[in-house]
């Protein structure tokens, strides 16, 4: 372990994670800047504790342009009562708070992508310091972690809850039990393009039960997508025995992302013409998108073809793409 990992976190909590009852406060990170020499980043947090029981860590705003999680969690934080809880609920509606305030995927302070910054550093950038606090303080407290995502400004997804295929099959089975309880319209066995530095990976390597979502995208949220998030988080808490009541998940369609052929990427920039909409069935070899060069007329578009059969579960958003952008994701329906 490096010297920097032995240093204490500069973040201090204004709540006591071991105290009974409901507390609303902040994770305060000192941040000296031009407009505030002794300023701080004040990350809102709620902790609810009642007796003994498991702990759920609920997070949104890991990427700052994804809104279903923050909307559902700010709402839950204002409504949840201690006598409804057995155990503990820790709610952080906007993990990367600077990115959330800026409406950007990464932090406007340091360009840090929270979900590629773990385990973080207590003497690193602002984003790395927040990641370090989650790694060393909050994740060790948790039994279950639910981290909300959607596609942000550059992707749009079918609304699904997901977990990963893991080496530890007991841990994997528990995660998919909570995916089922969440009750999104779709449930995914998810494959990551790059799992290095992810919050997911950090939690799973600690043996935590980790569940995530993709609930839409386009840099906005809808009444439907926020409703799915609100119902899902309540269902997970009830299934874990932390929140009173019984989970009532809606019917779900199970999907699998078996390998890298799920993904298609643009090799040229330009104007994208999608040939399928989300949820449409696609066959291997089908033309899923055309990309038109925009520098001149009369030039043939490049073509993106599906490498596998399934349904379109994600697409690029909005209309202009750059070389290297993810254009589409195809998943297999699991019977």
mmCIF file of C-alpha atoms in Angstrom:
data_model
loop_
_atom_site.group_PDB
_atom_site.id
_atom_site.type_symbol
_atom_site.label_atom_id
_atom_site.label_comp_id
_atom_site.label_asym_id
_atom_site.label_seq_id
_atom_site.Cartn_x
_atom_site.Cartn_y
_atom_site.Cartn_z
ATOM 1 C CA UNK A 1 0.000 0.000 0.000
ATOM 2 C CA UNK A 2 1.416 3.376 -1.047
ATOM 3 C CA UNK A 3 2.071 6.192 1.389
ATOM 4 C CA UNK A 4 -0.780 8.216 -0.115
ATOM 5 C CA UNK A 5 -3.254 5.436 0.788
ATOM 6 C CA UNK A 6 -2.263 5.652 4.446
ATOM 7 C CA UNK A 7 -3.255 9.300 4.677
ATOM 8 C CA UNK A 8 -6.672 10.085 6.127
ATOM 9 C CA UNK A 9 -9.420 11.234 3.816
ATOM 10 C CA UNK A 10 -9.798 15.025 3.685
ATOM 11 C CA UNK A 11 -13.583 14.541 3.568
ATOM 12 C CA UNK A 12 -15.522 14.912 6.800
ATOM 13 C CA UNK A 13 -19.174 13.947 7.271
ATOM 14 C CA UNK A 14 -21.604 16.197 9.123
ATOM 15 C CA UNK A 15 -23.698 13.099 9.908
ATOM 16 C CA UNK A 16 -22.937 10.215 12.261
ATOM 17 C CA UNK A 17 -23.326 6.965 10.345
ATOM 18 C CA UNK A 18 -23.794 5.027 13.602
ATOM 19 C CA UNK A 19 -26.465 7.257 15.161
ATOM 20 C CA UNK A 20 -30.094 6.171 15.310
ATOM 21 C CA UNK A 21 -32.751 8.130 13.443
ATOM 22 C CA UNK A 22 -32.794 10.269 10.307
ATOM 23 C CA UNK A 23 -29.945 12.685 9.554
ATOM 24 C CA UNK A 24 -29.498 15.001 6.586
ATOM 25 C CA UNK A 25 -26.096 16.550 6.065
ATOM 26 C CA UNK A 26 -23.022 16.726 3.876
ATOM 27 C CA UNK A 27 -19.761 15.102 2.940
ATOM 28 C CA UNK A 28 -17.541 18.185 3.106
ATOM 29 C CA UNK A 29 -14.435 18.216 0.922
ATOM 30 C CA UNK A 30 -12.128 21.241 1.313
ATOM 31 C CA UNK A 31 -11.519 22.797 -2.101
ATOM 32 C CA UNK A 32 -9.534 26.021 -2.411
ATOM 33 C CA UNK A 33 -10.418 27.894 -5.580
ATOM 34 C CA UNK A 34 -10.397 31.387 -7.081
ATOM 35 C CA UNK A 35 -13.800 32.371 -5.717
ATOM 36 C CA UNK A 36 -13.412 30.739 -2.288
ATOM 37 C CA UNK A 37 -9.939 30.427 -0.770
ATOM 38 C CA UNK A 38 -11.158 28.184 2.056
ATOM 39 C CA UNK A 39 -14.092 26.729 0.182
ATOM 40 C CA UNK A 40 -15.575 23.234 0.164
ATOM 41 C CA UNK A 41 -17.485 20.855 -2.063
ATOM 42 C CA UNK A 42 -20.621 20.018 -0.059
ATOM 43 C CA UNK A 43 -22.028 16.649 -1.172
ATOM 44 C CA UNK A 44 -25.560 16.043 0.208
ATOM 45 C CA UNK A 45 -26.024 12.824 2.193
ATOM 46 C CA UNK A 46 -28.816 11.240 4.226
ATOM 47 C CA UNK A 47 -28.404 8.388 6.683
ATOM 48 C CA UNK A 48 -31.330 6.565 8.287
ATOM 49 C CA UNK A 49 -30.656 4.002 11.014
ATOM 50 C CA UNK A 50 -33.047 1.995 13.134
ATOM 51 C CA UNK A 51 -31.749 -0.898 15.210
ATOM 52 C CA UNK A 52 -29.591 -3.650 13.815
ATOM 53 C CA UNK A 53 -29.755 -4.942 10.278
ATOM 54 C CA UNK A 54 -28.103 -4.707 6.876
ATOM 55 C CA UNK A 55 -26.902 -1.470 5.290
ATOM 56 C CA UNK A 56 -27.897 -0.293 1.825
ATOM 57 C CA UNK A 57 -25.743 2.339 0.097
ATOM 58 C CA UNK A 58 -27.816 4.133 -2.556
ATOM 59 C CA UNK A 59 -26.039 6.372 -5.056
ATOM 60 C CA UNK A 60 -26.843 8.486 -8.095
ATOM 61 C CA UNK A 61 -24.965 11.118 -10.051
ATOM 62 C CA UNK A 62 -21.879 8.937 -10.476
ATOM 63 C CA UNK A 63 -22.009 10.655 -13.856
ATOM 64 C CA UNK A 64 -23.381 14.160 -13.627
ATOM 65 C CA UNK A 65 -25.664 14.115 -16.685
ATOM 66 C CA UNK A 66 -27.764 11.137 -15.562
ATOM 67 C CA UNK A 67 -30.879 12.154 -13.660
ATOM 68 C CA UNK A 68 -33.141 9.233 -12.721
ATOM 69 C CA UNK A 69 -31.006 8.293 -9.718
ATOM 70 C CA UNK A 70 -30.727 11.796 -8.256
ATOM 71 C CA UNK A 71 -34.464 12.392 -8.733
ATOM 72 C CA UNK A 72 -35.437 9.118 -7.047
ATOM 73 C CA UNK A 73 -32.919 9.490 -4.219
ATOM 74 C CA UNK A 74 -33.580 13.151 -3.371
ATOM 75 C CA UNK A 75 -37.253 12.137 -3.180
ATOM 76 C CA UNK A 76 -36.535 9.089 -1.005
ATOM 77 C CA UNK A 77 -34.318 11.142 1.329
ATOM 78 C CA UNK A 78 -37.125 13.602 2.086
ATOM 79 C CA UNK A 79 -39.754 10.918 2.677
ATOM 80 C CA UNK A 80 -38.076 8.022 4.466
ATOM 81 C CA UNK A 81 -38.817 7.625 8.177
ATOM 82 C CA UNK A 82 -36.714 5.793 10.743
ATOM 83 C CA UNK A 83 -39.582 3.589 11.902
ATOM 84 C CA UNK A 84 -39.905 2.240 8.346
ATOM 85 C CA UNK A 85 -36.306 0.968 8.432
ATOM 86 C CA UNK A 86 -34.605 -2.042 9.974
ATOM 87 C CA UNK A 87 -30.874 -1.537 9.669
ATOM 88 C CA UNK A 88 -29.409 1.422 7.813
ATOM 89 C CA UNK A 89 -29.844 3.324 4.551
ATOM 90 C CA UNK A 90 -27.153 5.704 3.296
ATOM 91 C CA UNK A 91 -28.312 7.957 0.447
ATOM 92 C CA UNK A 92 -25.939 9.997 -1.732
ATOM 93 C CA UNK A 93 -28.059 11.334 -4.612
ATOM 94 C CA UNK A 94 -25.105 12.883 -6.478
ATOM 95 C CA UNK A 95 -21.734 11.163 -5.943
ATOM 96 C CA UNK A 96 -19.796 13.370 -8.349
ATOM 97 C CA UNK A 97 -21.480 16.518 -7.088
ATOM 98 C CA UNK A 98 -19.435 18.986 -9.189
ATOM 99 C CA UNK A 99 -20.334 17.034 -12.340
ATOM 100 C CA UNK A 100 -23.993 16.905 -11.270
ATOM 101 C CA UNK A 101 -24.116 20.680 -10.767
ATOM 102 C CA UNK A 102 -22.401 21.178 -14.122
ATOM 103 C CA UNK A 103 -24.708 18.772 -15.958
ATOM 104 C CA UNK A 104 -21.680 16.954 -17.344
ATOM 105 C CA UNK A 105 -20.524 13.338 -17.334
ATOM 106 C CA UNK A 106 -17.166 14.260 -15.820
ATOM 107 C CA UNK A 107 -16.236 16.859 -13.214
ATOM 108 C CA UNK A 108 -15.822 20.413 -14.516
ATOM 109 C CA UNK A 109 -13.127 20.864 -11.836
ATOM 110 C CA UNK A 110 -10.674 18.159 -12.923
ATOM 111 C CA UNK A 111 -12.428 16.325 -15.814
ATOM 112 C CA UNK A 112 -12.530 13.300 -13.550
ATOM 113 C CA UNK A 113 -14.835 10.425 -14.467
ATOM 114 C CA UNK A 114 -15.967 9.134 -11.074
ATOM 115 C CA UNK A 115 -16.670 5.702 -12.487
ATOM 116 C CA UNK A 116 -13.083 5.325 -13.703
ATOM 117 C CA UNK A 117 -11.396 6.812 -10.593
ATOM 118 C CA UNK A 118 -11.508 3.999 -8.022
ATOM 119 C CA UNK A 119 -9.877 3.261 -5.623
ATOM 120 C CA UNK A 120 -9.122 6.986 -5.621
ATOM 121 C CA UNK A 121 -6.498 8.927 -3.669
ATOM 122 C CA UNK A 122 -6.815 11.044 -0.523
ATOM 123 C CA UNK A 123 -4.180 13.407 -1.972
ATOM 124 C CA UNK A 124 -5.406 13.286 -5.563
ATOM 125 C CA UNK A 125 -7.821 15.374 -7.601
ATOM 126 C CA UNK A 126 -11.252 16.323 -6.274
ATOM 127 C CA UNK A 127 -12.804 13.333 -8.067
ATOM 128 C CA UNK A 128 -10.131 10.958 -6.743
ATOM 129 C CA UNK A 129 -10.670 12.237 -3.198
ATOM 130 C CA UNK A 130 -14.416 11.522 -3.433
ATOM 131 C CA UNK A 131 -13.725 8.043 -4.838
ATOM 132 C CA UNK A 132 -11.239 7.370 -2.017
ATOM 133 C CA UNK A 133 -13.871 8.302 0.593
ATOM 134 C CA UNK A 134 -16.359 5.861 -0.915
ATOM 135 C CA UNK A 135 -13.663 3.183 -1.181
ATOM 136 C CA UNK A 136 -12.413 3.491 2.410
ATOM 137 C CA UNK A 137 -15.424 4.764 4.366
ATOM 138 C CA UNK A 138 -18.803 4.167 2.720
ATOM 139 C CA UNK A 139 -18.350 0.890 0.836
ATOM 140 C CA UNK A 140 -17.040 -0.949 3.938
ATOM 141 C CA UNK A 141 -20.262 0.042 5.747
ATOM 142 C CA UNK A 142 -22.504 -1.416 3.037
ATOM 143 C CA UNK A 143 -23.979 -4.849 2.468
ATOM 144 C CA UNK A 144 -25.952 -3.867 -0.652
ATOM 145 C CA UNK A 145 -24.996 -1.138 -3.139
ATOM 146 C CA UNK A 146 -27.483 0.243 -5.671
ATOM 147 C CA UNK A 147 -25.909 2.712 -8.104
ATOM 148 C CA UNK A 148 -28.222 4.425 -10.607
ATOM 149 C CA UNK A 149 -27.116 5.152 -14.169
ATOM 150 C CA UNK A 150 -28.635 6.121 -17.496
ATOM 151 C CA UNK A 151 -27.091 7.022 -20.833
ATOM 152 C CA UNK A 152 -26.308 10.660 -20.147
ATOM 153 C CA UNK A 153 -26.043 13.020 -23.101
ATOM 154 C CA UNK A 154 -24.514 10.561 -25.563
ATOM 155 C CA UNK A 155 -26.428 7.282 -25.159
ATOM 156 C CA UNK A 156 -30.031 6.148 -24.797
ATOM 157 C CA UNK A 157 -30.957 2.801 -23.217
ATOM 158 C CA UNK A 158 -33.888 0.527 -22.789
ATOM 159 C CA UNK A 159 -34.750 0.868 -19.082
ATOM 160 C CA UNK A 160 -32.988 -2.001 -17.314
ATOM 161 C CA UNK A 161 -31.585 -3.033 -13.960
ATOM 162 C CA UNK A 162 -28.369 -5.033 -14.114
ATOM 163 C CA UNK A 163 -25.704 -6.986 -12.319
ATOM 164 C CA UNK A 164 -22.481 -8.630 -13.464
ATOM 165 C CA UNK A 165 -21.479 -12.239 -13.947
ATOM 166 C CA UNK A 166 -18.989 -12.888 -11.121
ATOM 167 C CA UNK A 167 -16.514 -15.569 -10.113
ATOM 168 C CA UNK A 168 -18.215 -15.779 -6.708
ATOM 169 C CA UNK A 169 -21.498 -17.416 -7.718
ATOM 170 C CA UNK A 170 -23.166 -16.842 -4.334
ATOM 171 C CA UNK A 171 -22.418 -13.117 -4.605
ATOM 172 C CA UNK A 172 -23.629 -13.149 -8.226
ATOM 173 C CA UNK A 173 -26.864 -14.954 -7.334
ATOM 174 C CA UNK A 174 -27.648 -12.443 -4.584
ATOM 175 C CA UNK A 175 -27.068 -9.537 -6.971
ATOM 176 C CA UNK A 176 -29.438 -10.995 -9.561
ATOM 177 C CA UNK A 177 -32.000 -11.636 -6.815
ATOM 178 C CA UNK A 178 -32.069 -7.876 -6.230
ATOM 179 C CA UNK A 179 -32.127 -7.163 -9.967
ATOM 180 C CA UNK A 180 -35.267 -9.282 -10.130
ATOM 181 C CA UNK A 181 -36.723 -7.484 -7.112
ATOM 182 C CA UNK A 182 -36.022 -4.063 -8.670
ATOM 183 C CA UNK A 183 -38.564 -4.887 -11.362
ATOM 184 C CA UNK A 184 -37.400 -2.763 -14.293
ATOM 185 C CA UNK A 185 -39.011 -3.488 -17.674
ATOM 186 C CA UNK A 186 -35.736 -5.210 -18.636
ATOM 187 C CA UNK A 187 -33.134 -7.002 -16.496
ATOM 188 C CA UNK A 188 -29.574 -7.422 -17.772
ATOM 189 C CA UNK A 189 -26.613 -9.725 -17.279
ATOM 190 C CA UNK A 190 -24.206 -6.924 -18.037
ATOM 191 C CA UNK A 191 -20.820 -6.859 -19.757
ATOM 192 C CA UNK A 192 -18.566 -3.827 -19.253
ATOM 193 C CA UNK A 193 -16.312 -2.545 -22.026
ATOM 194 C CA UNK A 194 -13.723 -1.523 -19.420
ATOM 195 C CA UNK A 195 -14.179 -2.387 -15.728
ATOM 196 C CA UNK A 196 -10.901 -0.825 -14.526
ATOM 197 C CA UNK A 197 -11.440 1.928 -11.967
ATOM 198 C CA UNK A 198 -15.178 1.397 -11.733
ATOM 199 C CA UNK A 199 -17.262 1.839 -8.585
ATOM 200 C CA UNK A 200 -18.903 -1.488 -9.502
ATOM 201 C CA UNK A 201 -15.561 -3.286 -9.482
ATOM 202 C CA UNK A 202 -14.493 -1.691 -6.192
ATOM 203 C CA UNK A 203 -17.700 -2.830 -4.483
ATOM 204 C CA UNK A 204 -17.663 -6.321 -5.964
ATOM 205 C CA UNK A 205 -14.020 -6.881 -5.014
ATOM 206 C CA UNK A 206 -15.041 -6.149 -1.400
ATOM 207 C CA UNK A 207 -17.695 -8.852 -1.659
ATOM 208 C CA UNK A 208 -20.587 -6.392 -1.694
ATOM 209 C CA UNK A 209 -23.828 -7.153 -3.494
ATOM 210 C CA UNK A 210 -23.829 -4.596 -6.322
ATOM 211 C CA UNK A 211 -26.772 -3.658 -8.527
ATOM 212 C CA UNK A 212 -26.906 -0.930 -11.154
ATOM 213 C CA UNK A 213 -29.241 0.468 -13.819
ATOM 214 C CA UNK A 214 -29.449 2.084 -17.213
ATOM 215 C CA UNK A 215 -32.821 3.826 -17.289
ATOM 216 C CA UNK A 216 -32.857 5.975 -20.411
ATOM 217 C CA UNK A 217 -30.561 8.741 -21.536
ATOM 218 C CA UNK A 218 -30.260 11.706 -23.833
ATOM 219 C CA UNK A 219 -29.186 13.937 -20.955
ATOM 220 C CA UNK A 220 -32.673 14.069 -19.472
ATOM 221 C CA UNK A 221 -35.241 11.943 -17.640
ATOM 222 C CA UNK A 222 -38.922 11.200 -18.111
ATOM 223 C CA UNK A 223 -41.850 10.625 -15.781
ATOM 224 C CA UNK A 224 -41.661 6.936 -16.727
ATOM 225 C CA UNK A 225 -37.926 6.542 -16.151
ATOM 226 C CA UNK A 226 -38.010 8.325 -12.788
ATOM 227 C CA UNK A 227 -41.040 6.247 -11.815
ATOM 228 C CA UNK A 228 -39.098 3.061 -12.592
ATOM 229 C CA UNK A 229 -36.228 4.316 -10.408
ATOM 230 C CA UNK A 230 -38.508 5.186 -7.479
ATOM 231 C CA UNK A 231 -40.353 1.869 -7.556
ATOM 232 C CA UNK A 232 -37.123 -0.064 -8.038
ATOM 233 C CA UNK A 233 -35.237 1.375 -5.084
ATOM 234 C CA UNK A 234 -38.209 0.759 -2.788
ATOM 235 C CA UNK A 235 -38.451 -2.831 -4.041
ATOM 236 C CA UNK A 236 -34.752 -3.500 -3.430
ATOM 237 C CA UNK A 237 -34.922 -2.108 0.105
ATOM 238 C CA UNK A 238 -38.003 -4.229 0.848
ATOM 239 C CA UNK A 239 -36.450 -7.361 -0.651
ATOM 240 C CA UNK A 240 -33.413 -6.818 1.590
ATOM 241 C CA UNK A 241 -35.639 -6.540 4.663
ATOM 242 C CA UNK A 242 -34.444 -2.972 5.278
ATOM 243 C CA UNK A 243 -37.704 -1.208 4.399
ATOM 244 C CA UNK A 244 -41.074 -2.341 5.703
ATOM 245 C CA UNK A 245 -43.399 -4.023 3.249
ATOM 246 C CA UNK A 246 -43.087 -6.577 0.492
ATOM 247 C CA UNK A 247 -41.414 -5.983 -2.850
ATOM 248 C CA UNK A 248 -43.861 -5.869 -5.756
ATOM 249 C CA UNK A 249 -41.700 -6.034 -8.872
ATOM 250 C CA UNK A 250 -43.261 -5.586 -12.298
ATOM 251 C CA UNK A 251 -42.796 -8.161 -15.031
ATOM 252 C CA UNK A 252 -39.339 -8.033 -16.600
ATOM 253 C CA UNK A 253 -37.651 -9.315 -19.748
ATOM 254 C CA UNK A 254 -34.213 -10.811 -19.120
ATOM 255 C CA UNK A 255 -31.346 -9.827 -21.394
ATOM 256 C CA UNK A 256 -27.740 -10.955 -21.684
ATOM 257 C CA UNK A 257 -24.655 -9.269 -23.127
ATOM 258 C CA UNK A 258 -22.564 -12.389 -23.825
ATOM 259 C CA UNK A 259 -19.447 -10.876 -25.401
ATOM 260 C CA UNK A 260 -17.869 -7.931 -27.198
ATOM 261 C CA UNK A 261 -19.910 -8.507 -30.349
ATOM 262 C CA UNK A 262 -22.726 -6.699 -28.523
ATOM 263 C CA UNK A 263 -21.026 -3.377 -29.231
ATOM 264 C CA UNK A 264 -20.650 -1.444 -32.480
ATOM 265 C CA UNK A 265 -18.403 1.605 -32.807
ATOM 266 C CA UNK A 266 -18.116 4.380 -35.370
ATOM 267 C CA UNK A 267 -14.944 4.384 -37.435
ATOM 268 C CA UNK A 268 -15.843 7.707 -39.048
ATOM 269 C CA UNK A 269 -17.462 10.849 -37.741
ATOM 270 C CA UNK A 270 -20.594 12.387 -39.193
ATOM 271 C CA UNK A 271 -24.392 12.377 -39.112
ATOM 272 C CA UNK A 272 -25.888 9.118 -37.884
ATOM 273 C CA UNK A 273 -29.037 7.607 -39.320
ATOM 274 C CA UNK A 274 -30.328 4.817 -37.053
ATOM 275 C CA UNK A 275 -32.013 1.975 -38.893
ATOM 276 C CA UNK A 276 -33.630 0.454 -35.786
ATOM 277 C CA UNK A 277 -35.245 1.852 -32.649
ATOM 278 C CA UNK A 278 -34.689 0.692 -29.070
ATOM 279 C CA UNK A 279 -36.339 -2.661 -28.429
ATOM 280 C CA UNK A 280 -36.379 -3.652 -32.112
ATOM 281 C CA UNK A 281 -35.146 -7.128 -33.054
ATOM 282 C CA UNK A 282 -31.936 -7.162 -35.076
ATOM 283 C CA UNK A 283 -30.319 -10.030 -37.000
ATOM 284 C CA UNK A 284 -26.595 -10.540 -37.445
ATOM 285 C CA UNK A 285 -25.504 -8.648 -40.552
ATOM 286 C CA UNK A 286 -28.384 -6.175 -40.441
ATOM 287 C CA UNK A 287 -27.575 -2.561 -41.179
ATOM 288 C CA UNK A 288 -28.041 -0.822 -37.810
ATOM 289 C CA UNK A 289 -26.847 2.669 -38.774
ATOM 290 C CA UNK A 290 -25.461 4.805 -41.560
ATOM 291 C CA UNK A 291 -22.963 7.601 -40.919
ATOM 292 C CA UNK A 292 -22.987 10.394 -43.473
ATOM 293 C CA UNK A 293 -19.882 12.553 -43.987
ATOM 294 C CA UNK A 294 -20.928 16.155 -43.374
ATOM 295 C CA UNK A 295 -18.103 17.989 -45.167
ATOM 296 C CA UNK A 296 -19.617 17.658 -48.630
ATOM 297 C CA UNK A 297 -22.635 16.258 -50.467
ATOM 298 C CA UNK A 298 -22.605 13.316 -52.823
ATOM 299 C CA UNK A 299 -20.458 11.057 -50.619
ATOM 300 C CA UNK A 300 -21.715 7.600 -49.688
ATOM 301 C CA UNK A 301 -22.282 6.975 -45.959
ATOM 302 C CA UNK A 302 -20.328 4.391 -44.019
ATOM 303 C CA UNK A 303 -22.368 1.471 -42.731
ATOM 304 C CA UNK A 304 -22.547 -0.149 -39.283
ATOM 305 C CA UNK A 305 -23.778 -3.746 -39.321
ATOM 306 C CA UNK A 306 -24.814 -5.937 -36.410
ATOM 307 C CA UNK A 307 -22.307 -8.586 -35.409
ATOM 308 C CA UNK A 308 -24.934 -10.658 -33.606
ATOM 309 C CA UNK A 309 -28.687 -11.163 -33.391
ATOM 310 C CA UNK A 310 -30.790 -9.801 -30.539
ATOM 311 C CA UNK A 311 -32.623 -6.612 -29.635
ATOM 312 C CA UNK A 312 -31.276 -3.086 -29.748
ATOM 313 C CA UNK A 313 -30.819 -2.121 -26.091
ATOM 314 C CA UNK A 314 -28.753 1.066 -26.518
ATOM 315 C CA UNK A 315 -27.967 3.579 -29.237
ATOM 316 C CA UNK A 316 -25.908 6.705 -29.733
ATOM 317 C CA UNK A 317 -27.562 9.999 -28.870
ATOM 318 C CA UNK A 318 -27.859 12.638 -30.399
ATOM 319 C CA UNK A 319 -27.396 12.863 -34.186
ATOM 320 C CA UNK A 320 -23.687 13.609 -34.687
ATOM 321 C CA UNK A 321 -21.024 11.002 -33.903
ATOM 322 C CA UNK A 322 -17.252 11.001 -33.724
ATOM 323 C CA UNK A 323 -14.879 8.202 -34.669
ATOM 324 C CA UNK A 324 -14.705 5.785 -31.753
ATOM 325 C CA UNK A 325 -18.186 6.550 -30.395
ATOM 326 C CA UNK A 326 -20.371 3.636 -29.387
ATOM 327 C CA UNK A 327 -23.161 3.525 -31.971
ATOM 328 C CA UNK A 328 -25.279 0.623 -30.768
ATOM 329 C CA UNK A 329 -25.508 -2.193 -28.231
ATOM 330 C CA UNK A 330 -27.359 -5.424 -28.911
ATOM 331 C CA UNK A 331 -28.473 -7.824 -26.203
ATOM 332 C CA UNK A 332 -29.859 -11.351 -26.344
ATOM 333 C CA UNK A 333 -33.272 -12.102 -24.899
ATOM 334 C CA UNK A 334 -32.968 -14.871 -22.303
ATOM 335 C CA UNK A 335 -35.943 -17.251 -22.184
#
